[in-house]
Short mmCIF file of C-alpha atoms in Angstrom, two decimals:
data_model
loop_
_atom_site.label_atom_id
_atom_site.label_comp_id
_atom_site.label_asym_id
_atom_site.label_seq_id
_atom_site.Cartn_x
_atom_site.Cartn_y
_atom_site.Cartn_z
CA UNK A 19 3.85 -2.87 52.27
CA UNK A 20 3.51 0.38 50.40
CA UNK A 21 2.20 3.40 52.23
CA UNK A 22 -1.18 4.82 51.16
CA UNK A 23 0.56 7.80 49.63
CA UNK A 24 2.92 5.60 47.64
CA UNK A 25 0.10 3.38 46.50
CA UNK A 26 -1.87 6.41 45.35
CA UNK A 27 1.13 7.74 43.42
CA UNK A 28 1.72 4.44 41.62
CA UNK A 29 -1.94 4.14 40.64
CA UNK A 30 -2.06 7.65 39.22
CA UNK A 31 0.75 6.91 36.77
CA UNK A 32 -0.25 3.39 35.72
CA UNK A 33 -2.55 2.90 32.69
CA UNK A 34 -5.88 1.22 33.39
CA UNK A 35 -5.74 -1.83 31.10
CA UNK A 36 -9.19 -2.99 32.21
CA UNK A 37 -10.77 -0.29 30.06
CA UNK A 38 -10.59 0.24 26.32
CA UNK A 39 -7.89 2.75 25.49
CA UNK A 40 -9.12 5.82 23.58
CA UNK A 41 -6.35 8.13 22.33
CA UNK A 42 -6.57 11.89 22.60
CA UNK A 43 -7.83 13.82 19.53
CA UNK A 44 -4.98 14.30 17.06
CA UNK A 45 -4.26 16.83 14.34
CA UNK A 46 -1.82 14.50 12.55
CA UNK A 47 -4.38 12.89 10.16
CA UNK A 48 -5.45 16.29 8.84
CA UNK A 49 -1.88 17.57 8.46
CA UNK A 50 -0.73 14.37 6.73
CA UNK A 51 -3.63 14.62 4.28
CA UNK A 52 -2.66 18.20 3.43
CA UNK A 53 0.98 17.23 2.90
CA UNK A 54 0.06 14.29 0.66
CA UNK A 55 -2.30 16.46 -1.40
CA UNK A 56 0.60 18.82 -2.10
CA UNK A 57 2.72 15.86 -3.24
CA UNK A 58 -0.07 14.51 -5.46
CA UNK A 59 -0.64 17.88 -7.12
CA UNK A 60 3.09 18.21 -7.76
CA UNK A 61 3.20 14.71 -9.27
CA UNK A 62 0.19 15.43 -11.47
CA UNK A 63 1.82 18.64 -12.67
CA UNK A 64 5.00 16.79 -13.60
CA UNK A 65 3.16 14.09 -15.55
CA UNK A 66 0.98 16.60 -17.40
CA UNK A 67 3.79 19.07 -18.14
CA UNK A 68 2.35 21.67 -15.75
CA UNK A 69 5.23 21.78 -13.31
CA UNK A 70 4.66 23.66 -10.06
CA UNK A 71 8.39 23.92 -9.39
CA UNK A 72 10.63 21.96 -7.02
CA UNK A 73 9.63 23.66 -3.76
CA UNK A 74 6.03 22.30 -3.28
CA UNK A 75 6.93 18.60 -3.70
CA UNK A 76 9.98 18.93 -1.45
CA UNK A 77 8.02 20.76 1.25
CA UNK A 78 5.11 18.29 0.97
CA UNK A 79 7.40 15.24 1.17
CA UNK A 80 9.39 16.58 4.13
CA UNK A 81 6.20 17.52 5.96
CA UNK A 82 4.71 14.08 5.31
CA UNK A 83 7.81 12.29 6.62
CA UNK A 84 7.92 14.48 9.73
CA UNK A 85 4.21 13.96 10.46
CA UNK A 86 4.49 10.20 9.97
CA UNK A 87 7.49 10.15 12.32
CA UNK A 88 5.66 12.07 15.05
CA UNK A 89 2.48 10.03 14.62
CA UNK A 90 4.26 6.66 14.66
CA UNK A 91 6.38 7.73 17.64
CA UNK A 92 3.24 8.54 19.62
CA UNK A 93 1.68 5.16 18.84
CA UNK A 94 4.91 3.38 19.80
CA UNK A 95 5.03 5.24 23.12
CA UNK A 96 1.45 4.22 23.87
CA UNK A 97 2.19 0.60 23.02
CA UNK A 98 5.44 0.39 24.98
CA UNK A 99 3.83 2.27 27.87
CA UNK A 100 1.38 -0.55 28.43
CA UNK A 101 -1.76 1.36 27.47
CA UNK A 102 -3.04 -1.38 25.15
CA UNK A 103 -4.92 -4.46 26.31
CA UNK A 104 -6.23 -7.54 24.47
CA UNK A 105 -9.29 -5.66 23.21
CA UNK A 106 -7.08 -3.03 21.57
CA UNK A 107 -4.97 -5.81 20.04
CA UNK A 108 -8.05 -7.43 18.50
CA UNK A 109 -9.24 -4.16 16.98
CA UNK A 110 -5.77 -3.52 15.55
CA UNK A 111 -5.88 -6.91 13.85
CA UNK A 112 -9.37 -6.28 12.52
CA UNK A 113 -8.35 -2.85 11.26
CA UNK A 114 -5.27 -4.20 9.47
CA UNK A 115 -7.27 -7.04 7.94
CA UNK A 116 -9.88 -4.63 6.56
CA UNK A 117 -7.15 -2.30 5.31
CA UNK A 118 -5.47 -5.12 3.36
CA UNK A 119 -8.87 -6.18 2.02
CA UNK A 120 -9.40 -2.64 0.71
CA UNK A 121 -5.98 -2.84 -0.96
CA UNK A 122 -6.98 -6.13 -2.58
CA UNK A 123 -10.07 -4.44 -4.03
CA UNK A 124 -7.93 -1.49 -5.17
CA UNK A 125 -5.67 -3.71 -7.25
CA UNK A 126 -8.60 -5.86 -8.36
CA UNK A 127 -10.04 -2.76 -10.05
CA UNK A 128 -6.86 -2.23 -12.08
CA UNK A 129 -6.52 -5.92 -12.95
CA UNK A 130 -10.16 -5.75 -14.02
CA UNK A 131 -9.39 -2.79 -16.27
CA UNK A 132 -6.52 -4.74 -17.82
CA UNK A 133 -8.78 -7.75 -18.45
CA UNK A 134 -11.56 -5.58 -19.88
CA UNK A 135 -9.19 -3.87 -22.31
CA UNK A 136 -7.57 -7.10 -23.50
CA UNK A 137 -10.56 -9.43 -23.64
CA UNK A 138 -13.44 -7.10 -24.51
CA UNK A 139 -12.56 -3.60 -25.73
CA UNK A 140 -9.79 -4.50 -28.17
CA UNK A 141 -11.78 -7.35 -29.82
CA UNK A 142 -14.80 -5.06 -30.16
CA UNK A 143 -12.73 -2.31 -31.75
CA UNK A 144 -11.26 -4.83 -34.20
CA UNK A 145 -14.74 -5.84 -35.37
CA UNK A 146 -15.59 -8.92 -33.27
CA UNK A 147 -19.27 -8.94 -32.36
CA UNK A 148 -20.02 -5.86 -34.48
CA UNK A 149 -21.19 -5.28 -38.01
CA UNK A 150 -18.35 -5.26 -40.52
CA UNK A 151 -19.53 -2.01 -42.09
CA UNK A 152 -19.45 -0.27 -38.72
CA UNK A 153 -15.92 -1.52 -38.01
CA UNK A 154 -14.61 -0.47 -41.41
CA UNK A 155 -16.15 2.97 -41.01
CA UNK A 156 -14.89 3.68 -37.49
CA UNK A 157 -11.52 1.90 -37.23
CA UNK A 158 -10.49 0.46 -40.61
CA UNK A 159 -7.40 -1.75 -40.46
CA UNK A 160 -7.33 -2.05 -36.66
CA UNK A 161 -6.44 -5.58 -35.57
CA UNK A 162 -7.04 -7.49 -32.35
CA UNK A 163 -3.47 -7.63 -31.04
CA UNK A 164 -1.95 -7.11 -27.61
CA UNK A 165 -0.10 -5.06 -26.53
CA UNK A 166 -1.66 -2.13 -28.35
CA UNK A 167 -1.87 1.63 -28.04
CA UNK A 168 -5.37 1.67 -29.50
CA UNK A 169 -6.86 2.45 -32.91
CA UNK A 170 -5.31 5.93 -32.96
CA UNK A 171 -1.84 4.63 -32.02
CA UNK A 172 -1.55 7.14 -29.19
CA UNK A 173 2.01 7.89 -28.16
CA UNK A 174 3.52 6.35 -31.27
CA UNK A 175 5.23 3.01 -31.65
CA UNK A 176 6.61 1.39 -28.52
CA UNK A 177 8.20 -1.81 -27.29
CA UNK A 178 7.28 -3.78 -24.19
CA UNK A 179 9.53 -4.61 -21.24
CA UNK A 180 10.80 -8.18 -21.45
CA UNK A 181 9.60 -10.42 -18.64
CA UNK A 182 12.83 -12.34 -18.10
CA UNK A 183 15.12 -9.39 -17.43
CA UNK A 184 14.66 -6.99 -14.55
CA UNK A 185 11.02 -8.05 -13.88
CA UNK A 186 12.16 -11.63 -13.24
CA UNK A 187 15.01 -10.43 -11.02
CA UNK A 188 12.52 -8.31 -9.06
CA UNK A 189 10.25 -11.33 -8.70
CA UNK A 190 13.12 -13.31 -7.17
CA UNK A 191 13.97 -10.40 -4.87
CA UNK A 192 10.42 -10.03 -3.56
CA UNK A 193 9.89 -13.75 -3.06
CA UNK A 194 13.21 -13.97 -1.24
CA UNK A 195 12.23 -11.02 0.96
CA UNK A 196 9.14 -12.94 2.04
CA UNK A 197 11.35 -15.78 3.31
CA UNK A 198 13.79 -13.45 5.07
CA UNK A 199 10.88 -11.69 6.77
CA UNK A 200 9.52 -15.01 8.01
CA UNK A 201 13.01 -15.90 9.27
CA UNK A 202 13.00 -12.65 11.25
CA UNK A 203 9.53 -13.39 12.61
CA UNK A 204 10.56 -16.87 13.72
CA UNK A 205 13.68 -15.45 15.41
CA UNK A 206 11.57 -12.90 17.28
CA UNK A 207 9.20 -15.57 18.56
CA UNK A 208 12.23 -17.55 19.75
CA UNK A 209 13.57 -14.40 21.44
CA UNK A 210 16.68 -14.28 19.23
CA UNK A 211 16.65 -10.50 18.82
CA UNK A 212 19.99 -10.05 17.06
CA UNK A 213 19.12 -12.68 14.45
CA UNK A 214 15.72 -11.06 13.99
CA UNK A 215 17.29 -7.63 13.44
CA UNK A 216 19.75 -9.08 10.91
CA UNK A 217 17.01 -10.67 8.80
CA UNK A 218 14.88 -7.54 9.03
CA UNK A 219 17.64 -5.40 7.55
CA UNK A 220 18.20 -8.02 4.84
CA UNK A 221 14.48 -7.71 3.99
CA UNK A 222 14.76 -3.91 3.88
CA UNK A 223 17.78 -4.22 1.56
CA UNK A 224 15.87 -6.55 -0.79
CA UNK A 225 12.93 -4.15 -0.92
CA UNK A 226 15.25 -1.23 -1.65
CA UNK A 227 16.98 -3.20 -4.39
CA UNK A 228 13.59 -3.96 -5.94
CA UNK A 229 12.81 -0.24 -6.07
CA UNK A 230 16.20 0.54 -7.63
CA UNK A 231 15.66 -2.02 -10.38
CA UNK A 232 12.13 -0.78 -11.02
CA UNK A 233 13.39 2.80 -11.39
CA UNK A 234 16.02 1.49 -13.83
CA UNK A 235 13.30 -0.36 -15.76
CA UNK A 236 11.18 2.80 -15.97
CA UNK A 237 14.05 4.88 -17.32
CA UNK A 238 14.76 2.21 -19.93
CA UNK A 239 11.07 2.08 -20.90
CA UNK A 240 10.82 5.87 -21.23
CA UNK A 241 14.05 6.60 -23.08
CA UNK A 242 14.66 3.42 -25.09
CA UNK A 243 11.32 1.68 -25.64
CA UNK A 244 9.17 4.84 -25.94
CA UNK A 245 6.78 3.22 -23.45
CA UNK A 246 5.09 5.95 -21.41
CA UNK A 247 1.75 6.75 -19.80
CA UNK A 248 0.74 8.22 -23.17
CA UNK A 249 1.23 4.89 -24.98
CA UNK A 250 -2.48 4.20 -25.25
CA UNK A 251 -4.31 1.65 -23.14
CA UNK A 252 -1.27 -0.58 -22.70
CA UNK A 253 0.96 2.21 -21.39
CA UNK A 254 -1.67 3.51 -18.99
CA UNK A 255 -2.51 0.09 -17.51
CA UNK A 256 1.17 -0.94 -17.35
CA UNK A 257 2.28 2.12 -15.41
CA UNK A 258 -0.82 2.31 -13.24
CA UNK A 259 -0.38 -1.28 -12.07
CA UNK A 260 3.41 -1.35 -11.72
CA UNK A 261 3.57 2.23 -10.45
CA UNK A 262 1.02 1.77 -7.68
CA UNK A 263 2.67 -1.50 -6.73
CA UNK A 264 6.02 0.29 -6.55
CA UNK A 265 4.42 2.90 -4.30
CA UNK A 266 3.22 0.11 -2.00
CA UNK A 267 6.70 -1.44 -1.98
CA UNK A 268 8.10 1.96 -1.00
CA UNK A 269 5.68 2.22 1.92
CA UNK A 270 6.33 -1.39 2.89
CA UNK A 271 10.10 -0.92 2.86
CA UNK A 272 9.75 2.19 5.01
CA UNK A 273 7.56 0.31 7.48
CA UNK A 274 10.02 -2.60 7.60
CA UNK A 275 12.85 -0.17 8.36
CA UNK A 276 10.81 1.39 11.19
CA UNK A 277 10.15 -2.07 12.65
CA UNK A 278 13.86 -2.91 12.42
CA UNK A 279 14.76 0.30 14.26
CA UNK A 280 12.16 -0.44 16.92
CA UNK A 281 13.66 -3.90 17.38
CA UNK A 282 17.06 -2.30 17.88
CA UNK A 283 15.51 -0.04 20.53
CA UNK A 284 14.23 -3.10 22.41
CA UNK A 285 10.59 -2.92 21.34
CA UNK A 286 8.36 -5.98 20.90
CA UNK A 287 8.27 -9.21 22.86
CA UNK A 288 8.13 -12.85 21.68
CA UNK A 289 4.47 -13.07 22.71
CA UNK A 290 3.41 -9.48 21.92
CA UNK A 291 4.50 -7.95 18.60
CA UNK A 292 1.49 -7.12 16.43
CA UNK A 293 3.31 -4.07 15.02
CA UNK A 294 5.74 -6.53 13.46
CA UNK A 295 3.00 -8.90 12.32
CA UNK A 296 0.89 -6.14 10.77
CA UNK A 297 3.79 -5.00 8.60
CA UNK A 298 4.52 -8.65 7.70
CA UNK A 299 0.91 -9.10 6.54
CA UNK A 300 1.24 -6.02 4.35
CA UNK A 301 4.56 -7.17 2.86
CA UNK A 302 3.23 -10.62 1.96
CA UNK A 303 0.25 -8.92 0.30
CA UNK A 304 2.70 -6.87 -1.79
CA UNK A 305 4.49 -10.11 -2.76
CA UNK A 306 1.28 -11.77 -3.94
CA UNK A 307 0.23 -8.74 -5.99
CA UNK A 308 3.60 -8.70 -7.73
CA UNK A 309 3.24 -12.36 -8.72
CA UNK A 310 -0.06 -11.45 -10.39
CA UNK A 311 1.58 -8.49 -12.09
CA UNK A 312 4.49 -10.56 -13.36
CA UNK A 313 2.18 -13.18 -14.85
CA UNK A 314 -0.56 -11.00 -16.35
CA UNK A 315 1.40 -7.86 -17.28
CA UNK A 316 4.87 -9.08 -18.22
CA UNK A 317 4.49 -12.75 -19.23
CA UNK A 318 0.96 -13.09 -20.65
#
């Protein structure tokens, strides 16, 4: 039997899982926002030919990665330290579900813009549903064709990216990554940690390969096809949709790598691994969005 002193010492260091865990106030959200704002301003300057130089984006990116590392490390320590109970787990699941729902609405807005341009704006500008005299006065000779850079032919002539080249390869890569991620999840639930780690790194490699091929596609579009953000409504919707999706793949690949490293450090248990599941939810969402992109942007 433990002595009263020993019992008191053990109790003082053990987390009270009967109460809802409330973390201490943190400065990381504010600092991460500041770092990301610097990166966004630098990116805007590059796209609009108002470069702010190489130092701000490098400093902003390094600061963001450091802050994310410190923030994630703190959350991992809380989780592995046994501070979380079932109530915390439920709120994490609710939070991740609402986050993914917000991402669905985010992409729905851009898909809606694509539909509006193709099915409503372009036909109107070509004279459908308007008086012929008005059409001939405003945009004479403009035809209802897609893809288009608009009545003023902004950005000059361009060509589109073929669907059955790199976009199709990227589709295969992302769909395959969904299966490898599920193989890792199944291995974790069966407590086969080494197999789980193997499939996780395969998934990370597939995500990285997707990003490499997308960067290659962008360089080809810019330098060979003259397809840029300035290529009218088609160029803006194409790069907004594929670019934001690529950004999400980048974040997803980074999160998958963090989960793989945590697995190598012995984190997660077969019956308790929401950190893994949350990232898996996000990655499958990224897969589904890409299928929509491939069909409605590249094929249709």
